[in-house]
XYZ file of C-alpha atoms in Angstrom:
555
model
C 0.227 -0.117 -0.336
C 3.021 2.228 0.797
C 3.903 2.181 -3.172
C 0.032 3.332 -3.964
C 0.671 6.641 -1.424
C 3.352 7.321 -3.964
C 1.028 7.057 -6.780
C -1.618 8.676 -5.590
C 0.640 11.718 -4.482
C 3.420 11.803 -7.190
C 1.430 14.914 -8.922
C 1.474 16.421 -5.790
C 5.319 15.659 -4.616
C 6.646 16.500 -8.242
C 4.674 19.489 -8.205
C 6.026 20.485 -4.471
C 9.616 19.791 -5.912
C 9.353 22.115 -9.277
C 7.887 25.117 -7.242
C 11.041 24.799 -4.527
C 12.712 25.848 -7.693
C 10.286 28.502 -9.385
C 9.496 29.521 -5.621
C 6.092 30.954 -6.651
C 2.494 30.703 -5.127
C 1.619 27.189 -4.649
C -0.270 25.459 -1.822
C -2.313 22.105 -1.986
C -3.916 22.688 1.689
C -6.371 25.355 1.359
C -5.435 28.488 4.276
C -9.407 29.521 4.671
C -11.548 27.370 7.017
C -13.919 27.121 4.841
C -16.689 24.585 4.974
C -17.250 24.645 0.944
C -13.610 23.465 1.246
C -13.334 21.219 4.197
C -17.288 20.399 4.146
C -20.070 21.751 6.060
C -19.903 20.329 8.740
C -15.949 20.058 9.405
C -15.485 23.022 11.871
C -18.352 21.656 14.088
C -16.839 17.815 14.165
C -13.330 19.362 14.364
C -14.240 21.232 17.574
C -16.139 18.227 18.850
C -12.812 16.053 18.553
C -10.920 18.661 20.099
C -13.461 18.795 23.100
C -13.336 14.831 23.094
C -10.089 14.759 24.007
C -10.217 17.106 27.254
C -9.698 15.186 30.599
C -8.987 11.636 28.588
C -6.024 9.355 27.937
C -4.438 9.527 24.648
C -3.560 6.493 23.224
C 0.000 6.126 21.185
C 1.199 2.657 20.185
C 5.019 2.600 21.240
C 7.055 -0.341 23.161
C 7.802 0.637 26.439
C 5.077 2.468 28.303
C 5.031 2.529 31.567
C 2.191 5.325 33.029
C 0.710 8.315 31.903
C 2.095 12.282 32.141
C 0.055 15.817 31.486
C -0.112 19.152 32.504
C -1.573 21.056 29.628
C -3.469 24.415 31.041
C -4.834 26.147 28.163
C -3.427 29.930 27.671
C -7.327 30.523 27.676
C -7.546 29.568 31.144
C -8.505 26.001 31.478
C -7.100 22.763 32.181
C -6.848 20.276 29.234
C -6.555 17.303 31.324
C -5.313 15.239 29.094
C -2.813 12.478 30.095
C -0.389 11.231 28.098
C 1.622 7.373 27.079
C 4.537 7.446 29.795
C 7.496 5.625 27.828
C 10.836 3.725 28.887
C 13.361 5.557 26.366
C 15.118 2.129 27.377
C 12.595 -0.011 25.168
C 11.486 2.581 22.726
C 14.579 3.589 21.584
C 15.727 -0.353 20.733
C 12.434 -1.545 19.021
C 12.698 2.094 17.199
C 16.427 1.123 15.893
C 15.203 -2.387 15.353
C 12.090 -0.836 13.154
C 14.465 1.414 11.035
C 15.633 -1.582 8.861
C 12.617 -1.643 7.140
C 11.551 2.256 6.747
C 15.189 2.429 5.355
C 14.450 -0.382 2.822
C 11.407 1.081 1.983
C 13.417 3.723 -0.655
C 13.048 7.111 -1.320
C 9.722 7.470 -3.133
C 7.931 5.122 -0.973
C 8.335 7.275 2.215
C 7.812 10.383 0.390
C 4.633 9.065 -0.389
C 3.799 8.114 3.164
C 4.550 11.278 4.348
C 2.482 13.268 2.002
C -0.474 10.581 2.907
C -0.124 11.807 6.444
C 0.047 15.676 5.244
C -3.171 14.788 3.416
C -4.903 13.380 6.360
C -3.316 16.209 8.874
C -5.101 18.634 6.413
C -8.759 16.946 6.539
C -7.992 17.193 10.655
C -7.362 20.896 10.071
C -10.226 22.004 11.793
C -9.276 19.622 15.153
C -5.725 21.295 14.870
C -6.812 24.535 14.933
C -8.194 23.991 18.237
C -5.435 22.242 19.583
C -2.970 24.767 18.593
C -5.095 27.469 20.207
C -5.724 25.698 23.642
C -1.915 25.418 24.267
C -0.131 27.866 22.134
C -2.393 30.626 22.627
C -3.107 31.634 19.033
C -6.546 32.933 17.835
C -8.426 30.248 16.169
C -7.265 31.974 12.150
C -3.841 31.344 12.891
C -3.776 28.233 14.736
C -6.146 26.845 11.488
C -3.324 28.475 9.529
C 0.414 28.777 11.103
C -0.833 25.913 13.130
C -2.430 23.794 10.501
C -2.426 24.391 6.649
C 1.080 26.504 6.920
C 2.397 24.020 8.827
C 1.487 21.491 6.198
C 3.134 23.411 3.852
C 6.127 23.733 5.359
C 5.923 19.989 6.120
C 5.449 18.950 2.253
C 8.184 21.111 1.497
C 10.720 19.037 3.550
C 9.577 15.915 1.648
C 9.876 17.763 -1.715
C 13.672 18.377 -0.865
C 14.213 15.043 0.625
C 12.459 13.319 -2.542
C 14.700 15.090 -4.845
C 18.308 14.488 -2.434
C 17.343 11.539 -2.496
C 16.839 10.591 -6.520
C 19.049 13.152 -7.749
C 21.306 10.049 -8.726
C 20.374 6.594 -10.062
C 19.810 3.903 -7.843
C 21.838 1.531 -10.128
C 24.179 1.923 -12.748
C 26.556 -0.666 -14.937
C 30.447 0.791 -15.178
C 32.145 0.128 -18.195
C 35.852 1.370 -18.761
C 37.651 0.533 -21.473
C 41.041 -1.191 -21.455
C 42.607 -0.772 -24.939
C 43.149 -4.184 -26.494
C 42.046 -6.024 -23.022
C 38.736 -6.561 -22.530
C 36.739 -3.685 -20.882
C 36.387 -3.336 -16.837
C 32.808 -3.925 -15.644
C 31.021 -3.763 -12.573
C 27.897 -3.527 -11.583
C 26.855 -0.952 -8.730
C 24.045 -0.008 -6.175
C 23.965 2.624 -4.476
C 21.558 2.926 -1.212
C 20.504 5.508 0.606
C 21.062 5.055 4.388
C 19.307 7.127 7.407
C 21.479 8.969 9.916
C 19.619 7.045 12.533
C 16.662 7.908 14.665
C 15.626 11.271 14.914
C 14.723 13.544 17.800
C 12.410 16.049 17.089
C 11.972 18.880 20.304
C 9.073 21.178 19.730
C 8.298 24.460 21.098
C 5.982 26.099 22.694
C 4.157 28.725 20.385
C 4.903 26.808 16.964
C 5.105 23.108 17.581
C 3.792 22.357 14.201
C 5.387 25.128 12.196
C 8.153 25.142 12.928
C 8.334 20.859 13.979
C 6.895 19.765 10.675
C 10.116 20.553 8.585
C 12.341 18.276 10.745
C 9.902 15.821 11.184
C 8.921 15.009 8.018
C 12.472 16.082 6.433
C 13.876 13.290 8.773
C 11.193 10.247 8.097
C 11.316 11.222 4.629
C 14.733 10.404 4.863
C 14.199 7.027 6.676
C 15.138 7.954 9.888
C 12.353 7.034 12.674
C 11.452 10.135 14.588
C 10.985 10.442 18.182
C 8.790 13.297 18.782
C 9.549 15.176 21.981
C 6.861 17.867 22.829
C 7.311 21.081 24.669
C 5.277 19.844 28.197
C 2.514 22.615 28.098
C 2.233 22.378 24.366
C 1.675 18.151 23.383
C -1.351 17.623 21.746
C -0.742 19.449 18.542
C 1.938 16.777 17.840
C 0.132 13.912 19.888
C -2.439 14.272 17.349
C 0.061 14.873 14.523
C 2.015 11.220 16.216
C -1.586 9.725 16.226
C -1.930 10.181 12.111
C 1.517 9.553 11.841
C 0.688 5.689 13.233
C -2.171 5.422 11.187
C -0.565 5.922 7.955
C 2.474 3.477 8.553
C 0.588 0.966 10.006
C -1.691 1.064 7.029
C 1.624 0.934 4.712
C 3.174 -2.250 6.616
C 5.403 -0.431 8.970
C 5.542 -0.539 12.991
C 3.662 2.496 13.836
C 6.302 3.200 16.286
C 8.482 4.600 13.382
C 6.961 7.749 14.938
C 6.525 8.099 18.611
C 6.482 10.471 21.224
C 7.787 11.081 24.369
C 6.510 13.526 26.876
C 7.906 14.853 30.124
C 7.234 17.161 32.456
C 8.731 20.704 33.268
C 10.016 19.205 37.159
C 11.423 15.596 35.473
C 12.655 16.768 31.725
C 14.278 13.822 29.321
C 15.182 16.296 26.625
C 19.145 15.937 27.331
C 18.889 12.137 28.064
C 17.140 11.323 24.680
C 19.415 13.845 22.685
C 22.776 12.404 24.581
C 21.961 8.762 22.980
C 24.211 7.216 20.855
C 20.795 5.797 18.948
C 20.205 9.323 17.715
C 21.958 10.829 14.439
C 19.802 14.064 13.853
C 18.166 16.718 16.597
C 15.947 19.398 15.404
C 15.134 22.212 17.767
C 13.315 25.240 18.224
C 13.441 26.866 21.420
C 15.971 28.737 23.694
C 19.770 30.218 22.971
C 20.585 28.481 25.799
C 19.125 25.042 25.212
C 20.508 25.300 21.486
C 23.835 26.220 22.628
C 23.954 23.315 24.978
C 23.063 21.034 22.211
C 25.248 22.190 19.526
C 27.762 21.480 22.651
C 27.221 18.164 23.815
C 25.680 16.079 20.734
C 28.252 15.804 18.358
C 27.638 12.637 17.610
C 24.406 13.917 15.689
C 23.852 16.436 13.358
C 21.844 19.001 15.163
C 19.810 21.734 13.526
C 18.688 24.587 16.071
C 16.213 27.568 15.517
C 17.096 29.892 18.772
C 16.482 33.458 19.658
C 17.345 36.449 18.179
C 16.791 40.435 17.734
C 14.996 41.074 14.585
C 14.916 44.802 13.756
C 13.525 47.474 11.375
C 15.206 50.697 9.433
C 13.181 53.534 9.296
C 14.848 55.977 6.968
C 12.135 57.668 5.315
C 8.697 56.164 3.488
C 6.152 57.530 0.847
C 3.380 56.002 2.420
C 2.916 56.640 6.084
C -0.254 55.956 6.836
C 0.791 52.587 4.665
C 4.110 51.768 6.924
C 2.324 52.630 10.065
C -0.482 50.108 9.554
C 1.613 47.124 8.484
C 4.216 47.540 11.725
C 1.024 48.158 13.897
C -0.295 44.860 12.628
C 3.197 43.136 12.833
C 3.895 44.221 16.542
C 0.429 42.831 17.365
C 0.270 39.575 15.740
C 0.224 36.600 18.380
C 0.962 39.196 20.723
C 4.532 39.510 19.637
C 5.481 35.251 20.162
C 6.464 34.778 16.708
C 10.763 34.432 16.404
C 10.243 36.559 13.530
C 8.493 39.898 15.350
C 10.239 42.914 15.135
C 11.650 44.023 17.991
C 14.343 46.940 17.558
C 12.874 49.823 15.552
C 15.719 51.967 14.175
C 14.949 55.485 13.519
C 17.383 58.586 12.954
C 17.082 60.980 16.205
C 16.755 63.781 13.743
C 13.598 62.404 12.420
C 12.411 60.999 8.718
C 11.012 62.787 5.676
C 7.368 61.504 4.507
C 4.646 62.156 2.117
C 2.905 64.238 4.936
C 5.990 65.851 5.972
C 9.303 65.873 8.212
C 8.295 63.904 10.891
C 10.456 64.110 14.482
C 11.958 60.952 15.907
C 9.170 61.402 19.190
C 6.457 61.952 16.250
C 7.378 58.551 14.376
C 7.301 56.395 17.576
C 4.110 58.009 18.069
C 2.808 57.442 14.987
C 3.823 53.705 15.395
C 2.443 53.867 19.066
C -1.109 55.378 17.800
C -1.140 52.696 14.692
C -1.274 49.937 17.160
C -3.330 51.599 19.639
C -6.175 52.206 17.006
C -5.643 48.523 15.071
C -6.664 47.316 18.898
C -9.308 49.605 19.673
C -11.959 47.127 18.754
C -11.496 44.289 21.126
C -13.176 42.128 19.478
C -10.561 42.581 16.606
C -7.733 42.591 18.973
C -8.403 39.141 20.672
C -8.861 37.541 17.281
C -5.445 38.999 16.436
C -3.766 38.698 19.521
C -4.043 35.541 20.891
C -3.287 34.530 24.272
C 0.072 35.062 26.147
C 1.401 31.145 25.749
C 3.517 31.338 29.136
C 3.169 33.417 32.343
C 6.649 34.173 31.991
C 5.956 36.303 28.755
C 3.473 38.618 30.663
C 5.663 38.543 33.567
C 8.694 39.823 31.009
C 6.111 42.688 29.673
C 5.653 43.843 33.074
C 9.454 43.885 33.786
C 10.170 45.514 30.588
C 9.034 48.895 31.297
C 11.957 49.932 33.368
C 13.416 49.433 30.304
C 12.881 52.665 28.026
C 10.163 55.639 28.374
C 6.908 54.273 27.612
C 5.040 55.357 24.679
C 2.562 52.843 24.695
C 1.524 51.088 27.546
C 0.468 47.089 27.484
C -3.199 46.367 28.546
C -4.785 43.713 29.679
C -7.344 42.520 27.564
C -11.009 40.530 27.857
C -11.730 37.783 25.682
C -15.490 37.761 24.740
C -15.608 33.868 24.962
C -12.931 32.768 27.904
C -13.087 34.968 30.993
C -9.531 33.613 31.815
C -7.197 34.292 29.221
C -4.056 35.715 29.494
C -4.321 38.543 27.131
C -1.743 41.394 26.728
C -1.622 44.403 24.111
C 2.015 45.287 22.735
C 4.325 47.753 24.690
C 6.322 50.464 22.839
C 9.600 52.194 24.356
C 11.985 54.414 23.552
C 15.262 54.155 23.754
C 18.409 55.653 23.031
C 20.851 53.511 20.795
C 24.108 54.417 23.195
C 21.731 51.932 26.011
C 22.960 48.901 23.976
C 22.119 46.586 27.155
C 18.607 47.331 26.969
C 17.450 46.529 23.238
C 20.699 44.225 22.276
C 18.665 40.817 23.405
C 15.706 39.431 22.607
C 12.702 40.346 24.729
C 10.210 37.373 23.887
C 7.098 38.527 23.660
C 4.676 41.874 22.674
C 7.792 44.315 23.560
C 9.355 46.778 20.968
C 11.380 49.469 21.179
C 11.926 52.509 18.919
C 15.741 53.514 19.456
C 17.105 56.874 18.444
C 20.386 56.553 16.436
C 22.650 59.205 14.904
C 21.645 58.581 11.627
C 20.546 56.096 9.158
C 23.789 54.772 8.554
C 24.337 54.271 12.146
C 20.995 52.423 12.159
C 21.932 50.216 9.400
C 25.687 49.422 11.295
C 24.007 48.665 14.396
C 21.287 46.318 13.196
C 24.296 44.370 11.474
C 26.356 44.488 14.049
C 23.596 42.836 16.578
C 22.397 40.294 13.960
C 26.132 38.995 13.224
C 26.679 39.083 17.490
C 22.946 38.070 18.501
C 21.252 36.751 15.592
C 18.144 37.537 13.452
C 15.912 35.793 11.569
C 13.978 39.021 9.960
C 14.971 42.517 8.834
C 12.848 45.538 7.331
C 13.412 48.484 6.219
C 11.629 51.855 4.785
C 13.210 53.932 2.815
C 12.501 56.053 -0.496
C 16.057 56.608 -1.179
C 17.494 53.237 -3.322
C 20.843 54.017 -2.115
C 19.802 53.535 1.473
C 18.219 50.424 0.293
C 21.693 49.343 -1.494
C 23.347 50.010 1.961
C 20.297 48.041 3.703
C 20.500 45.047 1.295
C 24.553 44.474 1.485
C 23.957 44.743 5.434
C 21.266 41.902 4.775
C 24.062 39.819 3.404
C 26.766 40.148 5.689
C 24.166 39.532 8.843
C 23.206 36.713 6.764
C 19.340 37.937 7.337
C 16.318 38.039 5.421
C 15.071 41.616 4.914
C 11.614 43.013 3.755
C 11.779 46.259 1.831
C 8.509 48.848 2.068
C 6.523 46.618 3.386
C 2.429 48.234 3.656
C 0.151 46.180 2.279
C -1.039 42.459 3.060
C 2.300 41.254 3.618
C 4.132 41.857 6.844
C 7.833 40.824 8.054
C 6.712 38.256 10.514
C 5.038 36.123 7.729
C 6.798 33.614 5.115
C 5.319 31.630 2.862
C 6.408 27.493 2.255
C 7.742 27.394 -0.952
C 8.945 30.721 -2.054
C 10.204 32.079 1.195
C 13.110 30.689 3.164
C 12.780 30.951 6.881
C 15.798 32.033 8.331
C 19.621 31.227 6.527
C 21.607 29.286 9.259
C 24.155 32.450 8.691
C 23.967 33.872 11.923
C 23.425 32.930 15.302
C 19.591 32.661 15.179
C 19.682 29.397 13.318
C 22.134 27.410 12.220
C 19.780 25.676 9.703
C 16.772 27.224 7.121
C 13.347 26.265 6.605
C 13.804 25.115 4.008
C 16.810 24.771 2.040
C 18.532 21.438 0.596
C 20.988 21.827 3.497
C 18.167 20.843 5.561
C 17.773 17.333 4.671
C 20.805 16.372 2.428
C 23.274 15.431 5.569
C 20.231 13.577 7.175
C 21.044 10.701 5.225
C 24.170 8.722 3.804
C 24.520 6.974 0.570
C 26.213 3.054 0.678
C 27.762 1.922 -2.424
C 27.704 -1.582 -3.286
C 29.384 -2.896 -6.434
C 30.888 -6.120 -7.690
C 32.087 -7.651 -11.119
C 29.098 -7.651 -13.664
C 28.371 -11.124 -15.016
């Protein structure tokens, strides 16, 4: 049946490979939660499926289950009460290692077909996934449906496409003939086998468990590495549903379902380091704090380690010929999911002498106030505000907002908001501060959450240099720039190339600096401290496998 899965999805896989080259817009997974697309009852059924999970045990088929564990609390104010299998790694890991052989021998096409089938089935459960993502991460429903569902599925398929192309770019067999002059030629029959590195460990993040997790999960799975999914203990359900679907398809395809398994722990009794240090683990994918990412990089030399860590994203404002569009664009970017995105701008560099705009010269203070007022107006309607802000995933992030007010002059205070459906939801609006560029210690580290600073610099050149220096030292995933001067844009592009940061130029409409599209946009570059990998490029998949040659004299 696995071959049938490849035949079923071959056209989709071929198209996915094509668009990774052309970088055009394409998605097989519709992003709008429409009954016309997913079925008139899909929304109701998805919500019911989520609610049926609450206060129940979640079943996953794995060797070594020894109990139950679970501690998820929705950022919208209620306990999920779900209990997940607690597993003994000393039993699970050897079983997965044994299962590797059949999964390896399936070959690249069959593995890609299984992965595509998994993604298709996940897509059909996007409404259930949206509620799972919403009530573990705090994302608002629409964002949870898209970023947690369909866009994550896009990223997963993108990784499968890169993996399939990398494994099949050369033939699997060759008849080699070397002329020997008057003597008979030398003839050899050669076979080339793709061999996975071992088990893969995918370490989930609390805010984007699927969007950040699927690239590594599917890149490893498609290249033959069985995957241990290690969710963040407060954000398990989205990845548990993913593992459930993976196992369903693997079982139907004739493989051990625990080729994809899940290890759940608690904050009080973590097991991630123990898993990462096991010699059977050949690939590790991690999204999260710089501290833990750097620990993995330092200590897990036996494995290929891919990390996305903290960074300080910047916007340089030099001038604009569309002040209203610039302010509205920034207001949305700062508000989306309460700034809990690795792509959200934090440091906004503005010359202390002000900028030129289509509405005349604005002083530094007026620019800061315009940004603050843009956020204020955008969030003035509470229903719209809560639909964009979502909820704060972790209490520590809310505490960080309160602490950050000490770092500068408050231009826009963070407010607590009430959710129309969930009275105990943890909701905060963005905090905007004014800071002088001389106070580097205040803005030269990531302040995760809805915290941004408008920083007074000596000039645009000073702004660019500070952003460049900060990205090279601390990392950045996104930059934005606003200027009506092409020479300034050239300088910013040169700095982006030097610092290895993706640059968005003069965004004033429906595209935002903190959003990227699979198959077209590269997420991170792997070229600065914020990440050592890119989602997704050829380098992200090519080192997850090796090619082993078998040769013999031709008969």
